[in-house]
Short mmCIF file of C-alpha atoms in Angstrom, two decimals:
data_model
loop_
_atom_site.label_atom_id
_atom_site.label_comp_id
_atom_site.label_asym_id
_atom_site.label_seq_id
_atom_site.Cartn_x
_atom_site.Cartn_y
_atom_site.Cartn_z
CA MET A 1 26.89 -0.74 9.95
CA THR A 2 25.46 -1.76 13.32
CA GLU A 3 26.00 -5.19 14.84
CA LEU A 4 22.37 -6.13 14.15
CA LEU A 5 22.50 -5.10 10.51
CA ARG A 6 25.84 -6.81 9.96
CA ARG A 7 24.56 -10.10 11.36
CA LEU A 8 21.21 -9.92 9.55
CA ASP A 9 23.17 -9.53 6.32
CA GLN A 10 24.86 -12.90 6.90
CA VAL A 11 21.92 -15.23 7.56
CA HIS A 12 18.94 -16.78 5.80
CA PRO A 13 15.66 -14.98 6.63
CA ARG A 14 14.42 -17.95 8.68
CA ASP A 15 17.23 -17.24 11.18
CA MET A 16 16.64 -13.49 11.45
CA SER A 17 14.41 -13.79 14.51
CA VAL A 18 17.23 -15.64 16.31
CA VAL A 19 19.73 -12.93 15.36
CA VAL A 20 17.34 -10.23 16.60
CA ARG A 21 16.97 -12.04 19.91
CA ASP A 22 20.71 -12.61 20.36
CA VAL A 23 21.64 -8.99 19.60
CA LEU A 24 18.84 -7.17 21.41
CA THR A 25 19.02 -9.21 24.62
CA THR A 26 22.46 -7.70 25.15
CA LEU A 27 20.75 -4.33 25.73
CA PRO A 28 20.16 -3.29 29.37
CA GLY A 29 16.86 -4.70 30.66
CA VAL A 30 15.91 -6.65 27.50
CA VAL A 31 15.37 -10.35 28.22
CA ALA A 32 13.43 -11.64 25.19
CA THR A 33 12.12 -10.61 21.77
CA ARG A 34 9.49 -11.77 19.32
CA LEU A 35 8.56 -10.80 15.78
CA HIS A 36 5.25 -10.68 13.94
CA LEU A 37 4.71 -10.05 10.24
CA LEU A 38 1.72 -8.11 8.97
CA ASP A 39 -0.23 -10.21 6.50
CA GLN A 40 -0.76 -8.87 2.98
CA GLU A 41 -4.35 -7.94 3.76
CA GLY A 42 -3.34 -5.85 6.76
CA ARG A 43 -5.77 -7.53 9.16
CA LEU A 44 -3.57 -10.09 10.92
CA LEU A 45 -0.18 -10.26 12.61
CA LEU A 46 1.48 -13.60 11.93
CA PRO A 47 4.22 -15.03 14.19
CA TYR A 48 7.58 -15.01 12.44
CA ALA A 49 8.55 -18.51 11.31
CA ALA A 50 5.42 -20.05 12.83
CA GLY A 51 4.11 -23.31 11.44
CA SER A 52 0.37 -22.69 11.75
CA ARG A 53 -0.36 -19.22 10.42
CA GLU A 54 -4.08 -18.68 10.92
CA ALA A 55 -4.26 -20.52 14.25
CA ASP A 56 -1.58 -18.33 15.85
CA ALA A 57 -2.48 -15.03 14.16
CA LEU A 58 -3.35 -11.89 16.12
CA ASP A 59 -6.08 -9.52 14.99
CA VAL A 60 -4.66 -6.07 14.22
CA ALA A 61 -7.81 -4.23 15.25
CA SER A 62 -8.09 -5.72 18.75
CA THR A 63 -4.54 -6.20 20.07
CA VAL A 64 -1.86 -4.03 21.62
CA LEU A 65 0.56 -5.13 18.93
CA GLY A 66 -1.89 -3.88 16.33
CA SER A 67 -1.99 -0.47 17.97
CA ALA A 68 1.77 -0.22 17.55
CA LEU A 69 1.33 -0.35 13.77
CA ALA A 70 -0.46 3.00 13.83
CA SER A 71 1.93 4.67 16.28
CA ALA A 72 5.13 6.53 15.55
CA GLU A 73 6.19 5.87 19.14
CA PRO A 74 6.92 2.60 20.98
CA VAL A 75 3.84 1.13 22.67
CA LEU A 76 4.57 -0.14 26.18
CA GLU A 77 2.50 -2.91 27.73
CA ALA A 78 2.69 -4.06 31.37
CA ILE A 79 3.00 -7.85 31.57
CA ALA A 80 3.70 -10.35 34.34
CA GLY A 81 7.18 -9.67 35.68
CA GLY A 82 8.03 -6.86 33.32
CA VAL A 83 7.12 -4.60 30.45
CA GLU A 84 6.88 -5.40 26.75
CA VAL A 85 7.83 -2.74 24.21
CA HIS A 86 6.13 -2.97 20.80
CA LEU A 87 7.59 -1.13 17.79
CA ALA A 88 6.25 -1.03 14.23
CA LEU A 89 8.57 -2.32 11.51
CA ARG A 90 8.28 0.08 8.58
CA VAL A 91 9.67 0.91 5.19
CA ARG A 92 8.91 4.60 4.77
CA ASP A 93 5.24 4.70 5.83
CA GLU A 94 4.36 1.09 5.06
CA ALA A 95 4.20 -1.27 8.03
CA VAL A 96 5.52 -4.81 7.52
CA GLY A 97 5.35 -6.14 11.08
CA VAL A 98 5.99 -5.57 14.79
CA LEU A 99 9.10 -6.04 16.94
CA SER A 100 8.35 -6.77 20.61
CA ALA A 101 10.98 -6.67 23.38
CA VAL A 102 10.28 -8.06 26.86
CA CYS A 103 12.09 -6.06 29.54
CA HIS A 104 12.53 -6.24 33.31
CA GLY A 105 10.55 -3.68 35.22
CA GLU A 106 7.51 -3.05 37.35
CA SER A 107 5.90 -0.50 35.03
CA PRO A 108 6.50 1.47 31.84
CA ASP A 109 8.08 4.17 34.03
CA ASP A 110 10.70 1.81 35.40
CA ALA A 111 14.26 3.16 35.42
CA LEU A 112 15.45 0.29 33.23
CA PHE A 113 13.81 2.07 30.31
CA ALA A 114 16.71 4.40 29.81
CA PRO A 115 16.73 6.62 26.72
CA SER A 116 19.63 4.60 25.32
CA THR A 117 17.69 1.30 25.42
CA LEU A 118 14.61 2.74 23.75
CA ALA A 119 16.79 4.51 21.20
CA ASP A 120 18.57 1.23 20.40
CA LEU A 121 15.24 -0.57 20.00
CA ARG A 122 14.02 2.14 17.64
CA GLU A 123 17.18 1.80 15.57
CA ALA A 124 16.78 -1.98 15.48
CA ALA A 125 13.15 -1.68 14.31
CA LEU A 126 14.16 0.70 11.52
CA GLU A 127 16.94 -1.57 10.28
CA LEU A 128 14.86 -4.72 10.58
CA GLY A 129 11.95 -3.21 8.65
CA TYR A 130 14.16 -2.44 5.66
CA VAL A 131 15.88 -5.83 5.78
CA LEU A 132 12.57 -7.71 5.86
CA ALA A 133 11.09 -5.67 3.03
CA GLY A 134 14.21 -6.00 0.91
CA SER A 135 14.58 -9.73 1.45
CA GLY A 136 12.05 -10.43 -1.29
CA ALA A 137 14.79 -9.68 -3.83
CA TRP A 138 16.78 -12.75 -2.73
CA SER A 139 14.40 -15.05 -0.83
CA ASP A 140 10.69 -15.98 -0.77
CA TYR A 141 10.72 -16.66 2.96
CA VAL A 142 9.27 -13.37 4.22
CA SER A 143 6.79 -13.08 1.34
CA ILE A 144 5.41 -16.51 2.19
CA GLY A 145 5.38 -15.64 5.88
CA ARG A 146 3.11 -12.65 5.23
CA ARG A 147 0.34 -14.82 3.77
CA ALA A 148 -2.50 -15.99 5.97
CA ARG A 149 -3.77 -18.24 3.18
CA PRO A 150 -2.79 -19.27 -0.36
CA MET A 151 -2.66 -16.63 -3.08
CA THR A 152 -3.96 -17.08 -6.62
CA LEU A 153 -1.60 -16.74 -9.60
CA PRO A 154 -3.19 -13.45 -10.80
CA ALA A 155 -2.82 -12.01 -7.31
CA GLU A 156 0.80 -13.20 -7.22
CA LEU A 157 1.49 -11.29 -10.43
CA GLN A 158 -0.22 -8.16 -9.15
CA TRP A 159 1.64 -8.16 -5.83
CA SER A 160 4.94 -8.53 -7.66
CA ASN A 161 4.07 -5.34 -9.55
CA LEU A 162 2.90 -3.19 -6.63
CA PRO A 163 4.97 -0.41 -5.05
CA LEU A 164 5.12 0.39 -1.36
CA GLN A 165 1.56 0.81 -0.12
CA ALA A 166 2.36 3.96 1.88
CA LEU A 167 4.86 6.71 1.11
CA SER A 168 5.54 10.24 2.28
CA GLY A 169 8.03 12.93 1.35
CA ARG A 170 8.46 16.66 1.35
CA GLY A 171 5.04 18.16 0.69
CA PHE A 172 2.99 14.96 0.37
CA ALA A 173 1.81 11.71 1.92
CA ALA A 174 0.17 8.91 -0.08
CA ALA A 175 -1.14 5.37 0.34
CA GLY A 176 -2.97 2.77 -1.74
CA LYS A 177 -4.76 -0.53 -1.25
CA ILE A 178 -6.46 -3.23 -3.35
CA LEU A 179 -9.35 -5.51 -2.33
CA PRO A 180 -9.42 -8.52 -2.30
CA THR A 181 -5.86 -9.34 -1.35
CA TYR A 182 -5.43 -13.01 -2.18
CA GLU A 183 -7.56 -13.23 -5.35
CA VAL A 184 -7.00 -9.82 -6.97
CA GLY A 185 -6.54 -9.83 -10.73
CA GLY A 186 -7.24 -6.77 -12.87
CA ASP A 187 -6.66 -3.75 -10.62
CA LEU A 188 -3.30 -2.10 -10.07
CA PHE A 189 -1.96 1.10 -8.55
CA ASP A 190 1.43 2.77 -8.61
CA MET A 191 3.30 5.41 -6.64
CA SER A 192 6.77 6.74 -7.32
CA TRP A 193 8.49 9.72 -5.74
CA GLY A 194 9.66 11.94 -8.57
CA PRO A 195 11.79 15.09 -8.44
CA ARG A 196 8.72 17.37 -8.14
CA GLY A 197 6.48 15.06 -6.12
CA PRO A 198 4.76 11.70 -6.47
CA TRP A 199 3.53 9.99 -9.63
CA LEU A 200 0.18 8.37 -8.84
CA SER A 201 -1.76 5.87 -10.96
CA VAL A 202 -4.74 3.52 -10.67
CA ALA A 203 -5.76 1.05 -13.37
CA ASP A 204 -8.49 -1.52 -14.00
CA ALA A 205 -8.05 -4.15 -16.71
CA LEU A 206 -10.90 -5.75 -18.62
CA GLY A 207 -12.25 -8.96 -17.12
CA HIS A 208 -10.87 -11.03 -14.27
CA GLY A 209 -8.09 -13.46 -13.58
CA LEU A 210 -4.83 -14.05 -15.37
CA ARG A 211 -5.69 -12.21 -18.60
CA SER A 212 -6.60 -9.08 -16.66
CA SER A 213 -3.40 -9.30 -14.66
CA LEU A 214 -1.32 -9.57 -17.83
CA LEU A 215 -3.11 -6.58 -19.36
CA ALA A 216 -2.49 -4.46 -16.29
CA HIS A 217 1.16 -5.57 -16.21
CA ALA A 218 1.69 -4.61 -19.83
CA ALA A 219 0.05 -1.21 -19.38
CA PHE A 220 1.87 -0.23 -16.21
CA GLY A 221 5.17 -1.67 -17.39
CA THR A 222 4.95 0.65 -20.38
CA VAL A 223 3.95 3.61 -18.20
CA ARG A 224 6.93 3.05 -15.93
CA HIS A 225 9.29 2.69 -18.87
CA ALA A 226 8.06 5.95 -20.39
CA ARG A 227 8.26 7.71 -17.01
CA ARG A 228 11.81 6.53 -16.45
CA CYS A 229 12.69 7.82 -19.92
CA GLY A 230 11.55 11.28 -18.83
CA ARG A 231 8.27 11.39 -20.77
CA ASP A 232 5.26 13.35 -19.56
CA LEU A 233 1.83 11.97 -18.61
CA ALA A 234 0.32 12.19 -22.09
CA ALA A 235 3.30 10.33 -23.58
CA GLN A 236 3.12 7.70 -20.84
CA ALA A 237 -0.56 7.14 -21.61
CA SER A 238 0.01 7.00 -25.37
CA GLY A 239 2.77 4.45 -24.89
CA ALA A 240 0.52 2.17 -22.84
CA ASP A 241 -2.22 2.57 -25.44
CA ARG A 242 0.12 1.52 -28.27
CA THR A 243 1.50 -1.46 -26.35
CA LEU A 244 -1.97 -2.91 -25.74
CA LEU A 245 -3.09 -2.22 -29.31
CA GLU A 246 -0.04 -3.97 -30.71
CA GLN A 247 -0.39 -7.01 -28.46
CA TRP A 248 -4.18 -7.44 -28.31
CA ASP A 249 -5.42 -5.86 -31.59
CA GLY A 250 -7.81 -3.42 -29.94
CA LEU A 251 -9.95 -6.13 -28.35
CA ASN A 252 -8.74 -5.85 -24.74
CA PHE A 253 -8.29 -2.70 -22.73
CA VAL A 254 -7.27 -1.10 -19.45
CA THR A 255 -8.89 1.97 -17.91
CA ALA A 256 -6.59 4.20 -15.86
CA VAL A 257 -5.89 7.55 -14.32
CA LEU A 258 -2.24 8.61 -14.49
CA ALA A 259 -1.38 11.60 -12.32
CA GLU A 260 1.51 13.72 -11.13
CA LEU A 261 1.23 15.69 -7.90
CA ASP A 262 3.72 18.48 -8.48
CA VAL A 263 4.21 19.83 -4.96
CA GLU A 264 6.92 22.19 -6.21
CA ALA A 265 4.46 24.09 -8.39
CA GLY A 266 1.30 23.28 -6.40
CA VAL A 267 -0.35 21.56 -9.37
CA LEU A 268 -2.06 18.22 -9.92
CA ARG A 269 -1.82 16.93 -13.49
CA TRP A 270 -3.72 13.90 -14.72
CA VAL A 271 -4.77 11.89 -17.76
CA ASN A 272 -8.03 9.94 -17.69
CA ALA A 273 -8.22 6.86 -19.92
CA GLY A 274 -11.84 5.80 -19.48
CA HIS A 275 -11.61 5.62 -15.70
CA PRO A 276 -13.65 7.06 -12.79
CA PRO A 277 -12.46 10.68 -12.37
CA PRO A 278 -10.27 11.70 -9.42
CA LEU A 279 -11.93 13.08 -6.30
CA LEU A 280 -10.84 16.21 -4.46
CA LEU A 281 -11.45 16.68 -0.74
CA ARG A 282 -11.08 20.37 0.10
CA ASP A 283 -12.45 22.34 3.05
CA GLY A 284 -14.79 19.52 4.05
CA VAL A 285 -16.30 19.07 0.58
CA VAL A 286 -15.74 16.10 -1.75
CA GLU A 287 -16.08 16.79 -5.46
CA MET A 288 -15.35 14.95 -8.68
CA LEU A 289 -12.73 16.66 -10.80
CA ALA A 290 -13.82 17.88 -14.22
CA GLY A 291 -12.33 16.52 -17.43
CA GLU A 292 -14.02 14.17 -19.87
CA PRO A 293 -12.55 10.64 -19.76
CA GLN A 294 -10.91 9.52 -23.00
CA ARG A 295 -10.66 6.03 -24.47
CA PRO A 296 -9.10 3.28 -22.35
CA PHE A 297 -5.64 2.01 -23.26
CA GLY A 298 -5.76 -0.52 -26.09
CA LEU A 299 -9.34 0.01 -27.27
CA LEU A 300 -10.04 0.20 -31.02
CA ASP A 301 -7.49 2.80 -32.16
CA GLU A 302 -4.69 5.08 -30.96
CA THR A 303 -5.72 8.04 -28.79
CA ASP A 304 -4.09 11.43 -28.28
CA TYR A 305 -4.41 11.91 -24.55
CA VAL A 306 -5.10 15.29 -22.94
CA THR A 307 -3.51 16.35 -19.65
CA HIS A 308 -5.76 18.14 -17.16
CA GLU A 309 -4.46 20.46 -14.44
CA LEU A 310 -5.69 21.67 -11.05
CA THR A 311 -4.03 24.11 -8.66
CA VAL A 312 -3.71 22.45 -5.26
CA ARG A 313 -2.86 23.75 -1.83
CA PRO A 314 -1.83 22.28 1.55
CA GLY A 315 -4.77 20.50 3.14
CA ASP A 316 -6.13 19.12 -0.15
CA ARG A 317 -6.64 15.38 -0.49
CA ILE A 318 -6.64 13.66 -3.89
CA VAL A 319 -8.44 10.31 -4.18
CA LEU A 320 -8.13 7.86 -7.09
CA VAL A 321 -10.38 4.79 -7.18
CA SER A 322 -11.37 1.94 -9.44
CA ASP A 323 -15.06 1.37 -10.22
CA GLY A 324 -15.02 -1.64 -7.89
CA MET A 325 -15.31 0.80 -4.98
CA SER A 326 -18.59 2.46 -5.96
CA GLU A 327 -20.04 -0.54 -7.81
CA ALA A 328 -19.52 -3.09 -5.02
CA HIS A 329 -22.75 -5.00 -4.30
CA ARG A 330 -23.97 -6.34 -0.99
CA LYS A 331 -24.24 -10.13 -1.17
CA GLY A 332 -27.85 -11.24 -1.57
CA ASP A 333 -29.12 -7.65 -1.51
CA VAL A 334 -30.87 -6.17 -4.56
CA SER A 335 -30.93 -2.64 -3.11
CA GLY A 336 -28.01 -1.56 -5.27
CA PRO A 337 -24.25 -0.94 -5.16
CA PHE A 338 -22.13 0.75 -2.51
CA GLY A 339 -22.55 3.84 -4.65
CA ARG A 340 -20.85 7.15 -5.27
CA GLU A 341 -22.53 8.88 -2.32
CA ARG A 342 -21.31 6.28 0.18
CA LEU A 343 -17.86 6.44 -1.37
CA GLN A 344 -17.74 10.21 -1.00
CA GLY A 345 -19.07 9.85 2.54
CA ALA A 346 -16.28 7.39 3.34
CA VAL A 347 -13.71 9.85 1.97
CA LEU A 348 -15.18 12.65 4.08
CA ALA A 349 -15.42 10.50 7.23
CA ALA A 350 -11.70 9.67 6.97
CA SER A 351 -10.62 13.26 6.32
CA THR A 352 -8.69 13.54 9.60
CA LEU A 353 -6.91 10.20 9.19
CA SER A 354 -3.59 9.59 7.49
CA PRO A 355 -3.74 8.36 3.88
CA ALA A 356 -2.79 4.84 5.01
CA ALA A 357 -5.56 4.75 7.63
CA ALA A 358 -8.04 6.33 5.22
CA VAL A 359 -7.55 3.71 2.49
CA ARG A 360 -7.66 0.87 5.01
CA GLY A 361 -10.93 2.18 6.44
CA ALA A 362 -12.62 2.82 3.10
CA VAL A 363 -11.60 -0.50 1.59
CA ARG A 364 -12.75 -2.30 4.73
CA MET A 365 -16.16 -0.60 4.43
CA VAL A 366 -16.47 -1.97 0.89
CA ASP A 367 -15.30 -5.40 2.06
CA ASP A 368 -17.91 -5.41 4.84
CA TRP A 369 -20.56 -4.24 2.34
CA THR A 370 -19.88 -7.28 0.17
CA SER A 371 -19.56 -9.68 3.13
CA SER A 372 -15.94 -10.23 2.04
CA GLU A 373 -17.10 -11.62 -1.31
CA PRO A 374 -16.63 -8.77 -3.81
CA ARG A 375 -17.61 -9.35 -7.44
CA ASP A 376 -14.80 -7.13 -8.67
CA ASP A 377 -11.48 -5.73 -7.48
CA ALA A 378 -11.70 -2.44 -5.59
CA THR A 379 -8.76 -0.04 -5.38
CA MET A 380 -8.19 3.28 -3.66
CA LEU A 381 -5.19 5.59 -3.66
CA VAL A 382 -5.12 8.70 -1.43
CA ALA A 383 -2.59 11.53 -1.62
CA ASP A 384 -2.43 14.52 0.72
CA VAL A 385 -0.89 17.86 -0.14
CA LEU A 386 1.21 18.98 2.85
CA GLU A 387 3.14 22.07 3.81
CA ARG A 388 6.62 22.00 2.32
#
């Protein structure tokens, strides 16, 4: 255990920025540090332990610190009297904030930037990212610090049930995002790295607000339980169906796509419970995958779910969405929804971006289309098939 990790393990989260400063300023050339947390929406960087969140926030899209979030390398910025090094704080592929270290030097090429100092800063950023992300298990401090404004109760429940928003492993990379962030209710997505590749799911519960959140929780809680018991996709879907039928008597339902990207065998398997079908981006063409949707979970009577299969290859991109993406309406405009064609165009336009960047871009297009006032939740999950 490094000195930084040992000391972070001993303090309350509010004091972590002080520990980071005290430890890292012992490195050659480092004279000061600062921390920013990425807000839940992914648009703002909020000063760690600041009192006024929105007033002091930095825009991710227009700042040097924001550029560090998208970089695997430290971003160096010349400042008065020195150089500032910005490093993304990550858990796997999900960014949670930025560590900045002010160093002596005339330029980024200054001799004070020895390989050992940069290596130590990288190590510190890695450790700090995991500590910040894990702190939610024993303190609310960081979770509160990542909010630019208050969160509704349904959104609180949904965020407590979300996985990492970006994940990569041998043979795949995946990311998901829900819009809006602070009022979301009925949508949910899930990612879990299984022995053959990732499990991927997107769901949309009937209605809005707390009831929808509870429906989605019940459905995905059952899916996860069945998955952890070793059951296949069809059994996972049937379990969620039974749970909702037993609790809500067939009057409330959840639509969903449950999928497994088996990178070992090169196969995508999925079950469609009344949900928009998955999209496949291959060789510059976006197409909707075949397979008739079956009944949603919890509607009317028990359903025997069918598992569909598709052979995949490196370079393929799988996209799961909720209907809030294509059905988003422009405020005050009667010309129609965002639509399937625009959605497919957004998928194609982001084909060269990482899954995390692709979902951010597509969801932001929908947000802009609705003038940040969507009528319904909108969710996207993107998974790339990579060389193993």
